[in-house]
Amino acid sequence: MQSISVAHGDGIGPEIMEATLQILTAAGVKVKWDPVEMGEKEYLAGNSSGIGKNAWDSIRRNKVLLKAPMTTPQGGGYKSLNVTLRKSLGLFANVRPCKSFHPFVPTKHPEMDLVVIRENEEDLYAGIEHQQTDEVVQCLKLITRPGCERIIRYAFEYARLYHRKKISCFTKDNIMKLTDGLFHRVFKEIAAEYPDIESENWIIDIGAARLADTPEMFDVLVMPNLYGDVVSDITAQLSGSVGLAGSANIGEKCALFEAIHGSAPPLAGKDLANPSGLLRASIMMLNHIGQSETAETIKNAWSCTLEEGIHTEDIFRTGLSKQKVGTQDFAKAVVERLGKTPTQIKPVSYAKEVKIHIPPYQRKKPREKTLQGVDVFIDWKGSDSDELASKIRKLHQDFQLTMITNRGVKVWPEGFEETFCTDHWRCRFELLPGAAKTGMGIAELLGHAVENGVEVIKTENLYAFDGEKGYSLGQGQ
Ligand code: NAD
C-alpha cells in the first residue's frame, strides 16, 4: 500500500481536504494516509519555514504529499512554505491544466483546454534580495541551463504523453537577453528534437494578452517561474473559477499535489468552498502513483456532478445550475456518482504509465572564458555623472572607464540631462589591451576605490565566452 503524506492546511484547507479524502476513500484508493502538521500553527509556534521536522521526515519517506492550502501569517520573517517545499524537494515542474467545463461552469472561453508548465525553482524565486543604497533594492534573477533544459524537456515529453500538439514558450528576451534569452534558446534547441510537436515563442506581454483574449489558441505553455505563477492563475480564472484547478509539483524523487488557490480565510468554516481544485490535484496524484483507473472513476463522477448542475456557490448560476450545495454535500454527490459515466462532458481515459523520465543533465564542454573587465556599483549621492567619472576614471592604469549607467540607462559619456538618477551607479571598467586578464587588477582597483572614499556596494565581473560578451550593454548605447 502506497503511503502518502497529507497536510490538511489552514482556512478552507481542512474542509476541502475532508471532502477530498471522503471521495478518494469511497473510490477505494489504495493509500495509507500519513497526516503531517505544517502551515500557520507551525509558523506561529516559531518555525519560520512553517514545516516541522516530523513533516519533513514523512514527506521525504513517502515521496508524495497531498497538500491543502496554507496561510502565511502577515508580517515579516515568515518564509513561503510553498517555495521552501518546491526548492528543498527539487520539485522543478509545476503542471497546471486549465480546461473549460462549458456550459456547466460559466466561462467566456468554452473551447479552452490548456496546460501551463511552470519552471518551479529558479528565476526571481531564488529569493536573493539586497538593499544596496538608500534608494535602491535589487532581486537577483537566476536562470540556469540545467533548469531550462529540464523544464522544457519535461514540457515536450508531457505533450507527447498526453497527445498534445503544440508548445508555446513565453519569455521577455527582447529585454532580458541573457536570462530569458537562455530560456528561449534552450527552447529552440529542444524543440528541434521533437519535430512531431509544433513549437512557438511569444514575448510574454503580447502572449499573455492573446492568452487572456483567445485561450483556445494555446495548448501546452512553458515559461520561467514568475511568468508561470501569474499566467496560470489567469488561465484558472478564465476557465471559470480559481476553485476548480489543481496542480502537480513534480521532481525527480518527490511530488506534491495541491489546489492552485489559497486558504481563502473569509470562507473558512462556512462549508462554502469548492473542493474541486484539491480533488483534481488528487486525481493527478493517483495517476502519478499508478492508480489511474481509480483516477478515471473519480474524474468521471466529478464530471457527472457538474453536468447534473450540482454546484458550489462559486460556480452556481441561477437558471444554469440545479442545486446549490456546500463543500461536504458536493463531496457526497460525487461519491454517489462513482461508477457513472458523464453524458455531456467527455469521459476520461488516462494513460496507465504517466511518469516522465528526464535524462540526467549532461554538462557541455566549457567554453573559453576570458575576463574583460568589471562593473563596479557605487553608492553616490551626487547628480553630475561627469563629476563621478572624474573621481573614478584613474583608479587603475589597466582599466578604462567606458560607461556609467543609472538604473541601466547610460548617463556617461554623453548622458541626457532629462535622465532621472538615483544614488546607485554602475561604472564599467574594461581591461586595456595587453593588461593581465586576472582578478588581481580588479582587487587593486577596488582597494584604490576604498582609499579614495568611493563606496563600492558590489561588483560583477565581465566575461566573454568563446569571444562572445556575456553581459548586457547599457541602454542608450
Ligand atoms: P485565495 O486563493 O485564498 O482567494 C482568492 C479568491 O478566490 C477569494 O475570493 C476566495 O474566496 C476565492 N477562492 C479561493 N479558493 C476557493 C474555493 N476553493 N472555492 C471558492 N472560492 C475560492 O487567495 P488569497 O486571498 O490571496 O490568499 C489567502 C491566503 O492563502 C494567504 O495567506 C496566502 O498566502 C495563501 N495562499 C496559499 C497558497 C497555497 O498554500 N498553495 C496559494 C496561494 C495563497
Coordinates of C-alpha atoms and ligand atoms in Angstrom, one line a residue:
M1 CA 0.0 0.0 0.0
Q2 CA 1.4 3.4 -1.0
S3 CA 1.9 5.7 1.9
I4 CA 1.2 9.4 1.2
S5 CA 1.8 12.4 3.5
V6 CA -1.3 14.6 3.8
A7 CA -1.4 18.2 5.1
H8 CA -4.8 19.5 6.0
G9 CA -3.9 23.1 5.7
D10 CA -5.4 26.4 7.0
G11 CA -8.5 28.4 6.3
I12 CA -10.7 26.3 4.0
G13 CA -8.0 23.7 3.8
P14 CA -9.4 21.2 6.4
E15 CA -12.9 21.3 4.9
I16 CA -11.8 20.7 1.3
M17 CA -9.3 18.0 2.4
E18 CA -12.0 16.2 4.3
A19 CA -14.3 16.3 1.3
T20 CA -11.5 15.1 -1.0
L21 CA -10.4 12.3 1.3
Q22 CA -14.1 11.2 1.6
I23 CA -14.3 10.8 -2.2
L24 CA -10.9 9.1 -2.5
T25 CA -11.8 6.6 0.3
A26 CA -15.2 5.8 -1.2
A27 CA -13.5 5.3 -4.6
G28 CA -11.2 2.7 -3.0
V29 CA -7.8 4.3 -3.4
K30 CA -5.0 2.0 -2.1
V31 CA -3.3 4.6 0.0
K32 CA -2.2 4.8 3.6
W33 CA -2.5 8.5 4.7
D34 CA 0.2 9.9 6.8
P35 CA -1.0 13.2 8.3
V36 CA 1.6 16.0 8.7
E37 CA 1.5 19.3 10.6
M38 CA 2.5 22.4 8.6
G39 CA 1.3 25.9 8.0
E40 CA 0.0 28.6 10.2
K41 CA 0.3 26.7 13.5
E42 CA 3.9 25.8 12.8
Y43 CA 4.7 29.3 11.8
L44 CA 3.2 30.8 15.0
A45 CA 5.0 28.2 17.1
G46 CA 8.2 29.9 16.0
N47 CA 9.1 27.7 12.9
S48 CA 9.9 30.3 10.3
S49 CA 9.6 27.9 7.4
G50 CA 6.2 26.6 8.6
I51 CA 7.3 23.0 8.3
G52 CA 8.4 20.9 11.3
K53 CA 11.0 18.1 11.3
N54 CA 8.3 15.4 11.6
A55 CA 6.6 16.7 8.4
W56 CA 9.9 16.8 6.5
D57 CA 10.7 13.2 7.6
S58 CA 7.3 12.0 6.5
I59 CA 7.4 13.7 3.1
R60 CA 11.0 12.5 2.4
R61 CA 10.0 9.0 3.4
N62 CA 6.7 8.8 1.4
K63 CA 7.9 11.0 -1.6
V64 CA 4.4 12.2 -2.2
L65 CA 2.5 14.9 -0.5
L66 CA -1.2 15.9 -0.9
K67 CA -1.4 19.4 0.5
A68 CA -4.3 21.7 1.3
P69 CA -3.7 25.5 1.0
M70 CA -1.8 27.1 3.9
T71 CA -2.0 30.6 5.3
T72 CA 1.3 32.5 5.5
P73 CA 0.9 34.8 8.6
Q74 CA 1.1 38.6 8.0
G75 CA 4.3 40.4 8.9
G76 CA 8.0 39.8 8.1
G77 CA 10.1 36.8 9.0
Y78 CA 7.9 34.1 7.6
K79 CA 9.2 32.3 4.5
S80 CA 6.8 30.9 1.9
L81 CA 6.2 27.3 2.8
N82 CA 5.3 26.5 -0.8
V83 CA 8.6 27.9 -2.2
T84 CA 10.5 26.1 0.5
L85 CA 8.9 22.8 -0.3
R86 CA 9.4 23.2 -4.1
K87 CA 13.0 24.1 -3.8
S88 CA 14.1 21.8 -1.0
L89 CA 12.4 18.7 -2.6
G90 CA 13.6 19.6 -6.1
L91 CA 10.1 19.9 -7.5
F92 CA 11.2 21.5 -10.7
A93 CA 8.0 21.2 -12.8
N94 CA 4.7 22.9 -11.8
V95 CA 1.9 21.5 -14.0
R96 CA -1.4 23.3 -14.1
P97 CA -4.1 22.1 -16.5
C98 CA -6.9 24.5 -17.2
K99 CA -9.9 23.3 -19.1
S100 CA -13.4 24.8 -19.6
F101 CA -16.4 22.8 -18.5
H102 CA -18.8 24.8 -20.6
P103 CA -21.8 25.1 -20.3
F104 CA -21.8 23.7 -16.8
V105 CA -19.3 26.2 -15.5
P106 CA -19.8 29.7 -17.0
T107 CA -16.8 30.9 -18.9
K108 CA -16.3 33.2 -21.9
H109 CA -14.0 30.6 -23.3
P110 CA -15.9 27.4 -23.9
E111 CA -13.2 25.8 -26.1
M112 CA -10.3 26.4 -23.7
D113 CA -8.2 23.4 -22.8
L114 CA -4.5 24.1 -22.0
V115 CA -1.8 23.2 -19.6
V116 CA 0.7 25.7 -18.1
I117 CA 4.0 24.1 -17.2
R118 CA 5.9 26.5 -15.0
E119 CA 9.6 26.3 -14.0
N120 CA 9.4 25.9 -10.3
E121 CA 12.8 26.5 -8.6
E122 CA 14.6 29.4 -10.3
D123 CA 14.1 32.9 -11.6
L124 CA 13.4 35.7 -9.1
Y125 CA 12.2 32.9 -6.7
A126 CA 15.8 32.3 -5.8
G127 CA 14.8 34.9 -3.2
I128 CA 18.2 36.7 -3.3
E129 CA 17.5 40.3 -2.5
H130 CA 19.6 43.1 -1.2
Q131 CA 19.1 46.7 -0.2
Q132 CA 22.2 48.4 -1.7
T133 CA 21.7 52.1 -1.2
D134 CA 19.1 54.3 0.5
E135 CA 17.1 54.4 -2.8
V136 CA 17.7 51.0 -4.4
V137 CA 16.9 47.4 -3.7
Q138 CA 17.6 44.5 -6.0
C139 CA 16.4 41.0 -6.6
L140 CA 18.7 38.5 -8.4
K141 CA 17.1 36.7 -11.4
L142 CA 18.8 33.3 -11.8
I143 CA 18.2 31.2 -14.9
T144 CA 20.3 28.2 -15.4
R145 CA 20.9 25.9 -18.4
P146 CA 20.2 22.7 -16.4
G147 CA 17.0 24.3 -15.1
C148 CA 15.9 25.4 -18.6
E149 CA 16.7 22.1 -20.2
R150 CA 14.9 20.1 -17.6
I151 CA 11.6 22.0 -17.6
I152 CA 11.5 22.5 -21.4
R153 CA 12.2 18.8 -22.0
Y154 CA 9.6 17.9 -19.4
A155 CA 7.1 20.1 -21.3
F156 CA 7.8 18.3 -24.6
E157 CA 7.6 14.9 -23.0
Y158 CA 4.4 15.9 -21.3
A159 CA 2.9 17.0 -24.7
R160 CA 3.9 13.7 -26.3
L161 CA 2.5 11.6 -23.4
Y162 CA -0.9 13.5 -23.4
H163 CA -1.1 13.7 -27.2
R164 CA -0.9 17.5 -27.2
K165 CA 0.0 19.2 -30.4
K166 CA 1.7 22.4 -29.7
I167 CA 4.0 24.1 -27.1
S168 CA 4.2 27.9 -26.6
C169 CA 7.1 29.4 -24.8
F170 CA 6.7 32.7 -23.0
T171 CA 9.7 34.9 -22.4
K172 CA 10.7 38.5 -22.3
D173 CA 14.0 38.1 -24.1
N174 CA 13.7 41.3 -26.1
I175 CA 14.7 43.0 -22.8
M176 CA 16.4 40.2 -20.7
K177 CA 18.6 39.0 -23.5
L178 CA 20.8 36.8 -21.3
T179 CA 18.4 35.3 -18.8
D180 CA 15.1 34.9 -20.7
G181 CA 17.3 34.7 -23.8
L182 CA 18.8 31.4 -22.5
F183 CA 15.3 30.0 -21.8
H184 CA 14.3 30.9 -25.3
R185 CA 17.5 29.5 -26.9
V186 CA 17.2 26.2 -25.0
F187 CA 13.5 26.0 -26.0
K188 CA 14.5 26.2 -29.7
E189 CA 17.3 23.6 -29.2
I190 CA 15.0 21.1 -27.5
A191 CA 12.0 21.8 -29.9
A192 CA 14.2 20.6 -32.7
E193 CA 14.4 17.2 -31.1
Y194 CA 10.5 16.9 -31.2
P195 CA 9.5 17.6 -34.8
D196 CA 6.1 15.9 -34.1
I197 CA 5.2 18.8 -31.8
E198 CA 4.6 22.3 -33.1
S199 CA 6.5 25.0 -31.2
E200 CA 6.3 28.8 -31.0
N201 CA 7.7 31.6 -28.8
W202 CA 5.8 34.6 -27.6
I203 CA 7.1 37.7 -25.9
I204 CA 5.2 37.3 -22.6
D205 CA 3.3 40.6 -22.8
I206 CA 1.6 40.0 -26.1
G207 CA 1.5 36.3 -25.5
A208 CA -0.4 36.8 -22.2
A209 CA -2.7 39.3 -23.9
R210 CA -3.6 36.8 -26.6
L211 CA -4.0 34.1 -23.9
A212 CA -6.5 36.2 -21.9
D213 CA -8.4 37.0 -25.1
T214 CA -8.2 33.7 -27.0
P215 CA -7.0 30.9 -24.7
E216 CA -8.3 28.3 -27.1
M217 CA -5.4 29.0 -29.5
F218 CA -3.0 27.6 -26.8
D219 CA -2.3 24.0 -25.9
V220 CA 0.8 23.5 -23.6
L221 CA 2.7 26.6 -22.3
V222 CA 6.1 26.5 -20.8
M223 CA 7.7 29.5 -19.1
P224 CA 10.0 30.7 -16.3
N225 CA 8.8 30.7 -12.7
L226 CA 7.3 34.2 -12.2
Y227 CA 5.5 34.4 -15.5
G228 CA 4.1 30.9 -14.9
D229 CA 2.8 31.9 -11.5
V230 CA 0.9 34.9 -12.9
V231 CA -0.3 33.2 -16.2
S232 CA -1.6 30.0 -14.5
D233 CA -3.8 32.0 -12.1
I234 CA -5.2 33.9 -15.0
T235 CA -5.9 30.8 -17.0
A236 CA -7.6 29.1 -14.0
Q237 CA -9.8 32.1 -13.6
L238 CA -10.6 32.1 -17.3
S239 CA -11.8 28.6 -17.1
G240 CA -14.5 29.6 -14.6
S241 CA -13.1 29.7 -11.0
V242 CA -9.8 29.5 -9.2
G243 CA -11.6 26.9 -7.1
L244 CA -11.5 24.4 -10.0
A245 CA -7.9 24.0 -10.8
G246 CA -5.4 21.5 -9.4
S247 CA -1.6 21.4 -9.8
A248 CA 1.2 18.9 -9.6
N249 CA 4.7 19.9 -8.5
I250 CA 7.0 17.2 -9.9
G251 CA 10.6 16.4 -9.1
E252 CA 13.0 13.5 -9.8
K253 CA 12.3 11.9 -6.4
C254 CA 9.3 13.6 -4.8
A255 CA 5.9 15.1 -5.9
L256 CA 3.4 17.5 -4.3
F257 CA -0.2 17.9 -5.3
E258 CA -2.4 20.8 -4.4
A259 CA -5.2 23.1 -5.5
I260 CA -3.9 26.3 -7.2
H261 CA -5.9 28.6 -4.9
G262 CA -5.0 29.8 -1.4
S263 CA -6.7 29.2 2.0
A264 CA -9.5 31.8 1.4
P265 CA -9.8 32.8 5.1
P266 CA -13.2 34.6 4.6
L267 CA -14.8 31.3 3.5
A268 CA -13.2 29.2 6.3
G269 CA -15.5 27.1 8.4
K270 CA -18.6 28.0 6.4
D271 CA -18.9 24.9 4.2
L272 CA -18.9 27.2 1.1
A273 CA -15.5 26.3 -0.6
N274 CA -15.3 24.3 -3.8
P275 CA -13.2 21.2 -3.1
S276 CA -12.7 20.6 -6.9
G277 CA -9.2 22.1 -7.1
L278 CA -7.9 19.8 -4.5
L279 CA -9.9 16.8 -5.8
R280 CA -8.5 17.4 -9.3
A281 CA -5.0 17.6 -7.8
S282 CA -5.6 14.3 -6.1
I283 CA -6.6 12.8 -9.5
M284 CA -3.3 13.9 -10.8
M285 CA -1.7 12.3 -7.8
L286 CA -3.5 9.0 -8.4
N287 CA -2.2 9.0 -12.0
H288 CA 1.3 9.7 -10.7
I289 CA 1.3 6.7 -8.3
G290 CA -0.2 4.4 -10.9
Q291 CA -3.8 4.2 -9.7
S292 CA -5.1 5.6 -13.0
E293 CA -8.3 3.5 -13.0
T294 CA -9.4 5.0 -9.7
A295 CA -8.4 8.4 -11.0
E296 CA -10.7 7.9 -14.0
T297 CA -13.6 6.8 -11.8
I298 CA -13.3 9.8 -9.6
K299 CA -12.9 12.3 -12.6
N300 CA -16.0 10.8 -14.3
A301 CA -18.1 11.0 -11.1
W302 CA -17.0 14.6 -10.7
S303 CA -17.9 15.4 -14.3
C304 CA -21.4 13.8 -13.7
T305 CA -21.9 16.0 -10.6
L306 CA -21.0 19.1 -12.6
E307 CA -23.2 18.3 -15.6
E308 CA -26.2 17.5 -13.4
G309 CA -25.9 21.1 -12.1
I310 CA -24.9 20.3 -8.6
H311 CA -22.7 23.3 -7.9
T312 CA -20.9 25.0 -5.0
E313 CA -21.5 28.7 -4.6
D314 CA -18.5 29.9 -6.6
I315 CA -19.8 28.4 -9.8
F316 CA -23.6 28.4 -9.1
R317 CA -25.6 30.3 -11.6
T318 CA -29.4 30.6 -11.4
G319 CA -31.0 29.1 -14.4
L320 CA -28.0 27.1 -15.3
S321 CA -27.2 25.2 -12.0
K322 CA -29.8 22.9 -10.5
Q323 CA -28.8 22.7 -6.8
K324 CA -26.5 24.8 -4.7
V325 CA -24.5 22.7 -2.3
G326 CA -21.9 23.2 0.4
T327 CA -18.4 21.6 0.4
Q328 CA -19.4 18.4 2.1
D329 CA -22.6 17.8 0.2
F330 CA -20.7 18.3 -3.1
A331 CA -18.4 15.5 -1.9
K332 CA -21.4 13.3 -1.1
A333 CA -22.8 14.0 -4.6
V334 CA -19.5 12.9 -6.2
V335 CA -19.4 9.8 -4.0
E336 CA -23.0 8.9 -5.1
R337 CA -21.9 9.1 -8.8
L338 CA -18.8 6.9 -8.5
G339 CA -19.0 4.4 -11.3
K340 CA -21.2 6.6 -13.5
T341 CA -20.1 7.9 -16.9
P342 CA -20.8 11.5 -17.8
T343 CA -23.0 12.0 -20.9
Q344 CA -22.1 15.5 -21.9
I345 CA -18.6 16.2 -20.5
K346 CA -16.2 13.8 -22.3
P347 CA -15.4 10.8 -20.1
V348 CA -11.7 10.5 -19.4
S349 CA -9.4 7.6 -20.1
Y350 CA -5.9 8.0 -18.6
A351 CA -2.7 6.5 -19.8
K352 CA -1.6 3.7 -17.5
E353 CA 2.1 4.9 -17.3
V354 CA 2.4 8.6 -16.8
K355 CA 5.8 9.0 -15.2
I356 CA 8.0 11.3 -17.3
H357 CA 11.7 10.5 -17.1
I358 CA 14.1 13.3 -17.9
P359 CA 17.7 12.2 -18.7
P360 CA 20.3 13.5 -16.3
Y361 CA 21.8 16.8 -17.3
Q362 CA 24.9 16.4 -19.4
R363 CA 27.3 19.3 -18.8
K364 CA 28.7 20.7 -22.1
K365 CA 32.4 21.2 -22.7
P366 CA 33.1 24.6 -21.0
R367 CA 33.7 27.5 -23.4
E368 CA 36.8 29.6 -23.2
K369 CA 36.1 32.2 -20.5
T370 CA 38.1 35.4 -20.6
L371 CA 37.9 38.4 -18.2
Q372 CA 37.1 41.6 -20.0
G373 CA 36.6 44.0 -17.1
V374 CA 34.3 44.7 -14.2
D375 CA 31.1 46.6 -13.4
V376 CA 31.6 48.4 -10.1
F377 CA 28.4 49.5 -8.5
I378 CA 28.8 52.7 -6.4
D379 CA 26.6 54.4 -3.8
W380 CA 27.0 58.1 -4.6
K381 CA 24.7 60.9 -3.6
G382 CA 25.8 63.3 -6.3
S383 CA 23.9 64.1 -9.5
D384 CA 26.6 65.1 -12.1
S385 CA 27.9 62.0 -13.8
D386 CA 30.9 64.0 -15.2
E387 CA 31.9 64.6 -11.5
L388 CA 31.6 60.9 -10.7
A389 CA 33.6 59.9 -13.8
S390 CA 36.5 62.3 -12.9
K391 CA 36.5 60.9 -9.4
I392 CA 36.9 57.2 -10.5
R393 CA 38.4 57.1 -14.0
K394 CA 42.0 57.0 -12.9
L395 CA 41.5 54.3 -10.2
H396 CA 43.7 51.7 -12.0
Q397 CA 46.1 52.0 -15.0
D398 CA 45.0 48.7 -16.5
F399 CA 41.3 49.7 -16.8
Q400 CA 39.5 52.2 -18.9
L401 CA 36.2 53.6 -17.5
T402 CA 33.9 53.1 -20.6
M403 CA 30.5 53.8 -19.3
I404 CA 28.4 54.8 -16.3
T405 CA 24.7 53.8 -16.1
N406 CA 21.9 54.6 -13.6
R407 CA 19.1 52.0 -13.5
G408 CA 20.6 50.5 -16.6
V409 CA 20.5 53.8 -18.7
K410 CA 23.8 55.2 -19.9
V411 CA 24.4 58.6 -18.3
W412 CA 28.1 58.9 -19.1
P413 CA 29.7 59.7 -21.5
E414 CA 27.1 61.9 -23.3
G415 CA 24.2 61.3 -21.0
F416 CA 20.9 63.3 -21.2
E417 CA 20.1 65.9 -18.6
E418 CA 16.5 64.6 -18.7
T419 CA 17.5 61.1 -17.3
F420 CA 16.5 60.7 -13.7
C421 CA 19.3 59.4 -11.5
T422 CA 19.2 57.6 -8.2
D423 CA 22.1 57.0 -5.7
H424 CA 23.0 53.7 -7.4
W425 CA 25.6 53.9 -10.2
R426 CA 27.1 51.2 -12.4
C427 CA 30.6 52.1 -13.5
R428 CA 32.0 49.9 -16.3
F429 CA 35.8 49.4 -16.2
E430 CA 37.2 47.5 -19.3
L431 CA 40.6 45.9 -19.3
L432 CA 43.0 47.7 -21.7
P433 CA 44.7 45.7 -24.4
G434 CA 47.8 44.0 -23.0
A435 CA 46.6 44.1 -19.4
A436 CA 46.7 40.8 -17.4
K437 CA 43.3 39.1 -17.6
T438 CA 43.2 38.1 -14.0
G439 CA 41.2 39.1 -11.0
M440 CA 44.2 40.8 -9.3
G441 CA 43.7 44.1 -11.2
I442 CA 40.1 44.1 -10.0
A443 CA 41.2 43.6 -6.4
E444 CA 43.6 46.5 -6.7
L445 CA 41.0 48.7 -8.4
L446 CA 38.6 48.1 -5.5
G447 CA 41.4 48.8 -3.0
H448 CA 42.1 52.2 -4.7
A449 CA 38.4 53.0 -4.7
V450 CA 38.2 52.5 -0.9
E451 CA 41.3 54.6 -0.4
N452 CA 39.7 57.4 -2.4
G453 CA 36.5 57.3 -0.4
V454 CA 34.4 55.7 -3.2
E455 CA 31.6 53.5 -1.7
V456 CA 31.6 50.3 -3.7
I457 CA 28.4 48.3 -3.0
K458 CA 29.0 45.3 -5.3
T459 CA 30.9 44.2 -8.4
E460 CA 30.1 42.0 -11.4
N461 CA 32.9 40.6 -13.4
L462 CA 32.6 40.9 -17.2
Y463 CA 33.5 37.8 -19.1
A464 CA 33.5 36.7 -22.7
F465 CA 32.7 33.1 -23.6
D466 CA 34.4 31.9 -26.7
G467 CA 34.8 35.6 -27.5
E468 CA 31.0 36.4 -27.1
K469 CA 30.3 39.0 -24.5
G470 CA 28.4 37.6 -21.5
Y471 CA 27.0 40.8 -20.2
S472 CA 24.4 43.4 -21.1
L473 CA 25.3 46.8 -22.6
G474 CA 23.8 50.0 -21.2
Q475 CA 20.6 51.1 -22.7
G476 CA 21.1 54.2 -24.8
Q477 CA 24.3 53.0 -26.3
Ligands
NAD1 P1 -7.1 32.7 -2.3 O1 -6.9 31.8 -3.4 O2 -7.2 32.1 -0.9 O3 -8.5 33.5 -2.6 C1 -8.7 34.2 -3.7 C2 -10.2 34.3 -4.1 O4 -10.7 33.1 -4.5 C3 -11.1 34.6 -2.9 O5 -12.2 35.4 -3.3 C4 -11.6 33.3 -2.4 O6 -12.8 33.3 -1.7 C5 -11.7 32.5 -3.7 N1 -11.5 31.1 -3.6 C6 -10.3 30.5 -3.4 N2 -10.4 29.2 -3.3 C7 -11.7 28.9 -3.4 C8 -12.5 27.7 -3.4 N3 -11.9 26.5 -3.2 N4 -13.8 27.8 -3.5 C9 -14.4 29.0 -3.7 N5 -13.8 30.2 -3.8 C10 -12.4 30.1 -3.6 O7 -6.0 33.9 -2.3 P2 -5.6 35.0 -1.2 O8 -6.9 35.6 -0.6 O9 -4.7 35.9 -2.0 O10 -4.8 34.2 -0.1 C11 -5.3 33.8 1.1 C12 -4.2 33.0 1.8 O11 -3.8 31.9 1.1 C13 -2.9 33.8 2.0 O12 -2.4 33.6 3.3 C14 -1.9 33.3 1.0 O13 -0.6 33.4 1.4 C15 -2.4 31.8 1.0 N6 -2.1 31.1 -0.3 C16 -1.7 29.8 -0.1 C17 -1.4 29.1 -1.3 C18 -1.0 27.6 -1.1 O14 -1.0 27.1 0.0 N7 -0.7 26.9 -2.1 C19 -1.6 29.6 -2.5 C20 -2.0 31.0 -2.7 C21 -2.3 31.7 -1.5

